[in-house]
Short mmCIF file of C-alpha atoms and ligand atoms in Angstrom, two decimals:
data_model
loop_
_atom_site.label_atom_id
_atom_site.label_comp_id
_atom_site.label_asym_id
_atom_site.label_seq_id
_atom_site.Cartn_x
_atom_site.Cartn_y
_atom_site.Cartn_z
CA UNK A 1 4.54 9.67 -30.58
CA UNK A 2 2.94 7.65 -27.81
CA UNK A 3 -0.44 8.55 -26.42
CA UNK A 4 1.24 9.69 -23.25
CA UNK A 5 3.52 12.16 -24.99
CA UNK A 6 0.57 13.34 -27.00
CA UNK A 7 -1.40 14.20 -23.86
CA UNK A 8 1.61 15.95 -22.39
CA UNK A 9 2.21 17.83 -25.64
CA UNK A 10 -1.33 19.15 -25.79
CA UNK A 11 -1.23 20.13 -22.14
CA UNK A 12 2.00 22.02 -22.69
CA UNK A 13 0.25 24.47 -24.99
CA UNK A 14 -2.07 25.44 -22.17
CA UNK A 15 0.77 25.58 -19.63
CA UNK A 16 3.50 23.30 -18.34
CA UNK A 17 2.67 19.85 -17.02
CA UNK A 18 4.27 18.58 -13.83
CA UNK A 19 4.93 15.02 -12.78
CA UNK A 20 6.88 13.03 -10.27
CA UNK A 21 7.10 10.32 -7.69
CA UNK A 22 6.18 10.88 -4.07
CA UNK A 23 7.22 8.14 -1.63
CA UNK A 24 5.03 7.75 1.40
CA UNK A 25 6.98 6.32 4.24
CA UNK A 26 6.22 5.95 7.91
CA UNK A 27 5.62 3.56 10.75
CA UNK A 28 3.29 0.67 10.11
CA UNK A 29 -0.40 1.52 10.62
CA UNK A 30 0.13 5.29 10.18
CA UNK A 31 -2.49 5.35 7.41
CA UNK A 32 -0.23 5.41 4.31
CA UNK A 33 -2.43 3.13 2.21
CA UNK A 34 -5.62 4.88 3.34
CA UNK A 35 -4.09 8.18 2.22
CA UNK A 36 -2.95 6.87 -1.17
CA UNK A 37 -6.45 5.54 -1.85
CA UNK A 38 -7.96 8.87 -0.80
CA UNK A 39 -5.61 10.92 -3.01
CA UNK A 40 -5.99 8.61 -6.01
CA UNK A 41 -9.75 8.48 -5.48
CA UNK A 42 -9.96 4.69 -5.78
CA UNK A 43 -8.81 1.64 -3.91
CA UNK A 44 -5.34 0.76 -5.13
CA UNK A 45 -3.80 -0.44 -1.88
CA UNK A 46 -5.29 -2.55 0.88
CA UNK A 47 -5.96 -1.23 4.38
CA UNK A 48 -6.46 -2.86 7.76
CA UNK A 49 -6.41 -1.96 11.43
CA UNK A 50 -3.54 -4.44 11.87
CA UNK A 51 0.15 -3.60 11.51
CA UNK A 52 2.24 -4.67 8.49
CA UNK A 53 -0.61 -4.77 6.02
CA UNK A 54 1.27 -3.51 2.96
CA UNK A 55 4.08 -5.84 1.87
CA UNK A 56 5.51 -4.31 -1.30
CA UNK A 57 5.45 -0.93 -3.03
CA UNK A 58 2.20 -0.07 -4.75
CA UNK A 59 2.07 2.91 -7.08
CA UNK A 60 -1.14 4.93 -7.01
CA UNK A 61 -1.47 7.59 -9.69
CA UNK A 62 -3.40 10.84 -9.17
CA UNK A 63 -4.01 13.82 -11.40
CA UNK A 64 -4.31 17.27 -9.87
CA UNK A 65 -4.63 20.20 -12.27
CA UNK A 66 -1.79 19.81 -14.75
CA UNK A 67 0.21 17.51 -12.49
CA UNK A 68 0.39 13.75 -12.47
CA UNK A 69 1.46 12.64 -9.02
CA UNK A 70 2.65 9.06 -8.61
CA UNK A 71 2.37 8.01 -4.98
CA UNK A 72 4.51 5.12 -3.85
CA UNK A 73 2.77 3.40 -0.98
CA UNK A 74 5.45 1.53 0.92
CA UNK A 75 5.39 -1.12 3.63
CA UNK A 76 5.54 0.39 7.11
CA UNK A 77 8.98 0.66 8.64
CA UNK A 78 9.50 -1.32 11.84
CA UNK A 79 12.12 -3.45 13.53
CA UNK A 80 12.30 -6.51 11.29
CA UNK A 81 12.46 -10.04 12.68
CA UNK A 82 11.65 -12.46 9.89
CA UNK A 83 13.07 -12.56 6.36
CA UNK A 84 9.80 -11.18 4.98
CA UNK A 85 10.02 -8.27 7.47
CA UNK A 86 13.51 -7.41 6.27
CA UNK A 87 12.44 -7.48 2.63
CA UNK A 88 9.48 -5.19 3.44
CA UNK A 89 11.59 -2.62 5.28
CA UNK A 90 14.31 -2.68 2.59
CA UNK A 91 11.64 -2.12 -0.03
CA UNK A 92 10.26 0.88 1.87
CA UNK A 93 13.65 2.62 2.09
CA UNK A 94 14.37 1.66 -1.52
CA UNK A 95 11.13 3.39 -2.54
CA UNK A 96 12.23 6.53 -0.73
CA UNK A 97 15.49 6.60 -2.68
CA UNK A 98 13.67 6.43 -6.03
CA UNK A 99 11.31 9.32 -5.31
CA UNK A 100 11.37 13.02 -6.24
CA UNK A 101 9.91 13.88 -2.87
CA UNK A 102 9.46 12.03 0.38
CA UNK A 103 6.41 12.35 2.56
CA UNK A 104 6.73 11.04 6.09
CA UNK A 105 3.37 10.08 7.47
CA UNK A 106 2.91 9.90 11.22
CA UNK A 107 -0.07 8.80 13.24
CA UNK A 108 -0.65 11.92 15.39
CA UNK A 109 -2.19 9.87 18.14
CA UNK A 110 0.92 7.72 18.50
CA UNK A 111 3.30 10.61 17.90
CA UNK A 112 7.00 9.82 17.82
CA UNK A 113 6.73 6.79 20.04
CA UNK A 114 7.98 3.51 18.65
CA UNK A 115 9.37 3.36 15.14
CA UNK A 116 8.77 7.01 14.16
CA UNK A 117 11.89 8.21 15.96
CA UNK A 118 14.17 5.71 14.22
CA UNK A 119 12.62 6.62 10.85
CA UNK A 120 13.32 10.32 11.47
CA UNK A 121 16.95 9.43 12.17
CA UNK A 122 17.08 7.35 8.97
CA UNK A 123 15.62 10.25 6.98
CA UNK A 124 18.58 12.46 7.85
CA UNK A 125 20.64 10.34 5.45
CA UNK A 126 18.17 10.71 2.56
CA UNK A 127 18.96 13.53 0.16
CA UNK A 128 15.55 14.24 -1.41
CA UNK A 129 13.25 17.04 -0.25
CA UNK A 130 11.03 15.86 2.58
CA UNK A 131 7.65 16.89 3.87
CA UNK A 132 5.81 15.82 6.98
CA UNK A 133 2.16 14.84 7.16
CA UNK A 134 0.58 14.38 10.56
CA UNK A 135 -2.32 12.01 9.98
CA UNK A 136 -5.43 11.09 12.00
CA UNK A 137 -5.96 14.67 13.17
CA UNK A 138 -9.60 13.69 13.72
CA UNK A 139 -8.29 11.94 16.84
CA UNK A 140 -6.15 14.59 18.55
CA UNK A 141 -6.17 18.11 19.97
CA UNK A 142 -4.65 20.94 17.95
CA UNK A 143 -2.12 21.90 20.62
CA UNK A 144 -0.75 18.36 20.65
CA UNK A 145 -0.37 18.54 16.87
CA UNK A 146 1.69 21.70 17.10
CA UNK A 147 3.98 20.11 19.68
CA UNK A 148 4.40 17.02 17.55
CA UNK A 149 5.16 19.10 14.44
CA UNK A 150 7.81 21.05 16.33
CA UNK A 151 9.44 17.93 17.77
CA UNK A 152 9.66 16.18 14.40
CA UNK A 153 10.99 19.29 12.65
CA UNK A 154 13.73 19.53 15.22
CA UNK A 155 15.15 16.21 14.04
CA UNK A 156 14.59 16.69 10.30
CA UNK A 157 13.98 20.12 8.79
CA UNK A 158 10.93 19.40 6.62
CA UNK A 159 10.08 21.70 3.70
CA UNK A 160 6.49 21.76 4.90
CA UNK A 161 4.27 20.21 7.55
CA UNK A 162 0.68 19.24 6.75
CA UNK A 163 -2.01 18.21 9.19
CA UNK A 164 -4.44 15.83 7.61
CA UNK A 165 -6.96 13.09 8.05
CA UNK A 166 -6.86 10.37 5.41
CA UNK A 167 -10.29 9.15 6.45
CA UNK A 168 -12.15 12.49 6.47
CA UNK A 169 -10.04 14.13 3.74
CA UNK A 170 -9.30 17.14 5.94
CA UNK A 171 -6.17 19.00 4.76
CA UNK A 172 -5.78 16.80 1.68
CA UNK A 173 -6.55 19.52 -0.89
CA UNK A 174 -3.77 21.76 0.44
CA UNK A 175 -1.41 18.82 0.32
CA UNK A 176 -2.31 18.06 -3.30
CA UNK A 177 -1.96 21.73 -4.33
CA UNK A 178 1.51 21.77 -2.83
CA UNK A 179 2.61 18.54 -4.50
CA UNK A 180 1.26 19.59 -7.89
CA UNK A 181 3.22 22.85 -7.74
CA UNK A 182 6.39 21.40 -6.31
CA UNK A 183 6.96 18.36 -8.52
CA UNK A 184 9.24 19.03 -11.50
CA UNK A 185 7.94 20.20 -14.86
CA UNK A 186 7.78 17.41 -17.38
CA UNK A 187 5.58 15.00 -19.27
CA UNK A 188 3.35 12.55 -17.42
CA UNK A 189 4.72 9.09 -16.74
CA UNK A 190 1.48 7.16 -17.21
CA UNK A 191 -1.59 7.39 -19.47
CA UNK A 192 -4.15 9.70 -17.87
CA UNK A 193 -6.67 6.96 -17.06
CA UNK A 194 -4.20 4.68 -15.27
CA UNK A 195 -4.56 4.70 -11.48
CA UNK A 196 -2.17 1.96 -10.40
CA UNK A 197 0.74 -0.16 -11.58
CA UNK A 198 -0.61 -3.32 -9.97
CA UNK A 199 -1.85 -5.95 -12.44
CA UNK A 200 -5.49 -6.93 -11.82
CA UNK A 201 -4.56 -10.48 -10.77
CA UNK A 202 -2.33 -9.09 -8.06
CA UNK A 203 -4.84 -6.52 -6.85
CA UNK A 204 -7.40 -9.32 -6.63
CA UNK A 205 -5.00 -11.35 -4.46
CA UNK A 206 -4.43 -8.29 -2.29
CA UNK A 207 -8.18 -7.74 -1.82
CA UNK A 208 -8.50 -11.32 -0.54
CA UNK A 209 -5.49 -10.82 1.73
CA UNK A 210 -7.17 -7.71 3.14
CA UNK A 211 -10.28 -9.70 4.04
CA UNK A 212 -8.04 -12.27 5.67
CA UNK A 213 -6.31 -9.54 7.70
CA UNK A 214 -9.69 -8.22 8.80
CA UNK A 215 -11.11 -11.59 9.71
CA UNK A 216 -8.25 -13.69 11.13
CA UNK A 217 -6.16 -12.93 14.16
CA UNK A 218 -2.87 -13.42 15.93
CA UNK A 219 -0.11 -14.83 13.77
CA UNK A 220 -2.31 -16.07 10.95
CA UNK A 221 -2.38 -12.94 8.77
CA UNK A 222 1.42 -12.78 9.00
CA UNK A 223 1.83 -16.46 8.16
CA UNK A 224 -0.30 -16.29 5.06
CA UNK A 225 0.12 -15.21 1.50
CA UNK A 226 -2.41 -15.10 -1.36
CA UNK A 227 -1.83 -15.80 -5.06
CA UNK A 228 -4.25 -15.66 -7.99
CA UNK A 229 -3.82 -18.88 -9.93
CA UNK A 230 -6.51 -18.65 -12.60
CA UNK A 231 -8.47 -15.88 -14.23
CA UNK A 232 -11.05 -16.83 -16.79
CA UNK A 233 -13.30 -14.33 -18.54
CA UNK A 234 -16.55 -16.08 -19.41
CA UNK A 235 -18.90 -15.55 -22.34
CA UNK A 236 -21.73 -14.41 -20.06
CA UNK A 237 -19.64 -11.42 -18.96
CA UNK A 238 -18.63 -12.86 -15.61
CA UNK A 239 -15.15 -13.83 -14.49
CA UNK A 240 -13.98 -16.96 -12.69
CA UNK A 241 -11.08 -16.37 -10.33
CA UNK A 242 -9.17 -19.07 -8.44
CA UNK A 243 -6.89 -18.08 -5.61
CA UNK A 244 -4.71 -19.98 -3.17
CA UNK A 245 -4.14 -18.89 0.41
CA UNK A 246 -0.80 -20.27 1.53
CA UNK A 247 -0.25 -20.88 5.23
CA UNK A 248 2.73 -22.38 7.01
CA UNK A 249 1.19 -25.15 9.08
CA UNK A 250 -1.67 -27.64 9.09
CA UNK A 251 -3.05 -26.06 12.30
CA UNK A 252 -3.23 -22.69 10.51
CA UNK A 253 -5.10 -24.24 7.63
CA UNK A 254 -7.79 -25.38 10.08
CA UNK A 255 -8.16 -21.87 11.46
CA UNK A 256 -8.25 -20.32 7.98
CA UNK A 257 -11.06 -22.68 7.00
CA UNK A 258 -12.92 -22.22 10.29
CA UNK A 259 -15.58 -24.42 11.80
CA UNK A 260 -17.59 -25.96 8.94
CA UNK A 261 -15.70 -23.70 6.50
CA UNK A 262 -17.20 -20.62 8.12
CA UNK A 263 -14.08 -18.43 8.04
CA UNK A 264 -13.11 -19.11 4.44
CA UNK A 265 -16.71 -18.60 3.37
CA UNK A 266 -16.86 -15.17 5.01
CA UNK A 267 -13.49 -14.16 3.51
CA UNK A 268 -14.59 -15.35 0.10
CA UNK A 269 -17.94 -13.53 0.22
CA UNK A 270 -16.34 -10.25 1.29
CA UNK A 271 -13.62 -10.49 -1.34
CA UNK A 272 -15.99 -11.49 -4.15
CA UNK A 273 -18.29 -8.58 -3.33
CA UNK A 274 -15.51 -6.04 -3.51
CA UNK A 275 -13.95 -7.60 -6.61
CA UNK A 276 -17.21 -7.46 -8.53
CA UNK A 277 -17.53 -3.77 -7.63
CA UNK A 278 -13.99 -3.03 -8.78
CA UNK A 279 -14.27 -5.09 -11.97
CA UNK A 280 -17.87 -4.07 -12.62
CA UNK A 281 -18.78 -7.62 -13.56
CA UNK A 282 -20.04 -10.71 -11.70
CA UNK A 283 -17.22 -12.65 -10.04
CA UNK A 284 -17.08 -16.35 -9.20
CA UNK A 285 -14.35 -16.65 -6.63
CA UNK A 286 -12.83 -19.96 -5.56
CA UNK A 287 -10.44 -19.96 -2.62
CA UNK A 288 -8.18 -22.87 -1.69
CA UNK A 289 -6.07 -23.07 1.45
CA UNK A 290 -2.75 -24.87 1.09
CA UNK A 291 0.02 -25.54 3.53
CA UNK A 292 3.40 -24.47 2.25
CA UNK A 293 5.90 -24.72 5.03
CA UNK A 294 8.54 -22.02 4.91
CA UNK A 295 6.94 -20.00 2.14
CA UNK A 296 8.49 -17.11 4.07
CA UNK A 297 11.91 -18.44 3.02
CA UNK A 298 11.06 -19.19 -0.62
CA UNK A 299 12.60 -16.73 -3.14
CA UNK A 300 9.81 -17.44 -5.65
CA UNK A 301 7.13 -16.08 -3.26
CA UNK A 302 9.13 -12.89 -2.76
CA UNK A 303 9.44 -12.43 -6.52
CA UNK A 304 5.69 -12.92 -6.83
CA UNK A 305 5.13 -10.18 -4.26
CA UNK A 306 7.57 -7.80 -5.96
CA UNK A 307 10.11 -7.99 -3.16
CA UNK A 308 13.81 -8.66 -3.26
CA UNK A 309 14.85 -11.82 -1.49
CA UNK A 310 17.21 -11.00 1.39
CA UNK A 311 19.98 -13.61 1.66
CA UNK A 312 19.69 -13.77 5.43
N1 GTP B 401 -9.15 7.89 12.78
C1 GTP B 401 -8.40 7.74 11.68
N2 GTP B 401 -8.00 6.51 11.30
C2 GTP B 401 -7.24 6.41 10.19
C3 GTP B 401 -6.87 7.53 9.40
N3 GTP B 401 -6.12 7.11 8.38
C4 GTP B 401 -6.03 5.76 8.49
N4 GTP B 401 -6.71 5.33 9.58
C5 GTP B 401 -6.83 3.93 10.05
O1 GTP B 401 -5.55 3.44 10.40
C6 GTP B 401 -5.44 2.04 10.16
C7 GTP B 401 -4.22 1.72 9.32
O2 GTP B 401 -4.39 2.22 8.03
P1 GTP B 401 -3.49 1.75 6.81
O3 GTP B 401 -3.78 2.67 5.68
O4 GTP B 401 -3.60 0.29 6.56
O5 GTP B 401 -2.03 2.06 7.39
P2 GTP B 401 -0.60 1.82 6.70
O6 GTP B 401 0.28 2.94 7.15
O7 GTP B 401 -0.75 1.64 5.24
O8 GTP B 401 -0.16 0.47 7.41
P3 GTP B 401 0.89 -0.68 6.90
O9 GTP B 401 0.59 -1.00 5.49
O10 GTP B 401 0.63 -1.79 7.82
O11 GTP B 401 2.27 -0.09 7.09
C8 GTP B 401 -6.76 1.64 9.47
O12 GTP B 401 -7.61 1.08 10.46
C9 GTP B 401 -7.29 2.97 8.95
O13 GTP B 401 -8.71 3.00 8.85
C10 GTP B 401 -7.33 8.84 9.84
O14 GTP B 401 -7.08 9.88 9.24
N5 GTP B 401 -8.10 8.86 10.98
MG1 MG B 402 -0.28 0.05 4.05
#
């Protein structure tokens, strides 16, 4: 018997355990990753004010009462242009198809404008039970929320509609109670102390990419990609991490470095600080910027990110 089954077995005596996968889908920037972090109670997925932050599915695992709820944070759905865009959007819909329940997250301030309408249409074709969560309610009036809820439910009949704020936590307890009750009875999928499926090396690369998204502008965040190349635990209890930031052109490398290395230094400091908090050990972080033309068309990079490589 594995440890996991053991936990589930013991729990069963006190009452049935529940478990399942909840896919969070929605337009880019709706707050999906912020919500997953809030519900898991730790940072498992990176967040930025820019669009298209999340690139591949990240699983964040939460426990609520006797339920283990596995949230699948997906890339935002938008009109794809580049190959990477297409892989991201395909991955998001793929995540929805693998879930027990789908939660559509909408930025209440934006409403159904933009990509939300097309996503609602797409959801009509998806067979799983669906719920709606209107996010960022800290930013809008209640009457506007009710109108938005009615308009969305007219297109897709949702099982439930929740009004929440991922940043303040408002409405999140009700949402968790509902999910814990609704997910099927069954043993937990993961050990009880696991909060994510992302290997540490990859989370570390993501944390650096987040700092890059926060610090650099225009096309640069979208033209860059971070990989952890070396991870060395040292005898003194610290860890030495080497990462490469790939950009597409020499001119972008200059911007990523900044005047006198200012930009890369700031990114490195911010990332190192957060990594040492997460790892609870001192971190020596070394960042290198390399030009790799067309990394956005290289199947190996997609594999590294956990994305399928679209042929076109
Ligand atoms: N005011 C407010 N801002 C929020 C809330 N939830 C998220 N945000 C902000 O919205 C922005 C986008 O958040 P993310 O969590 O990265 O959004 P996402 O849906 O994961 O975006 P992509 O990964 O790009 O698809 C960030 O600046 C968040 O701080 C909320 O409840 N209220
Ligand atoms: Mg995200």
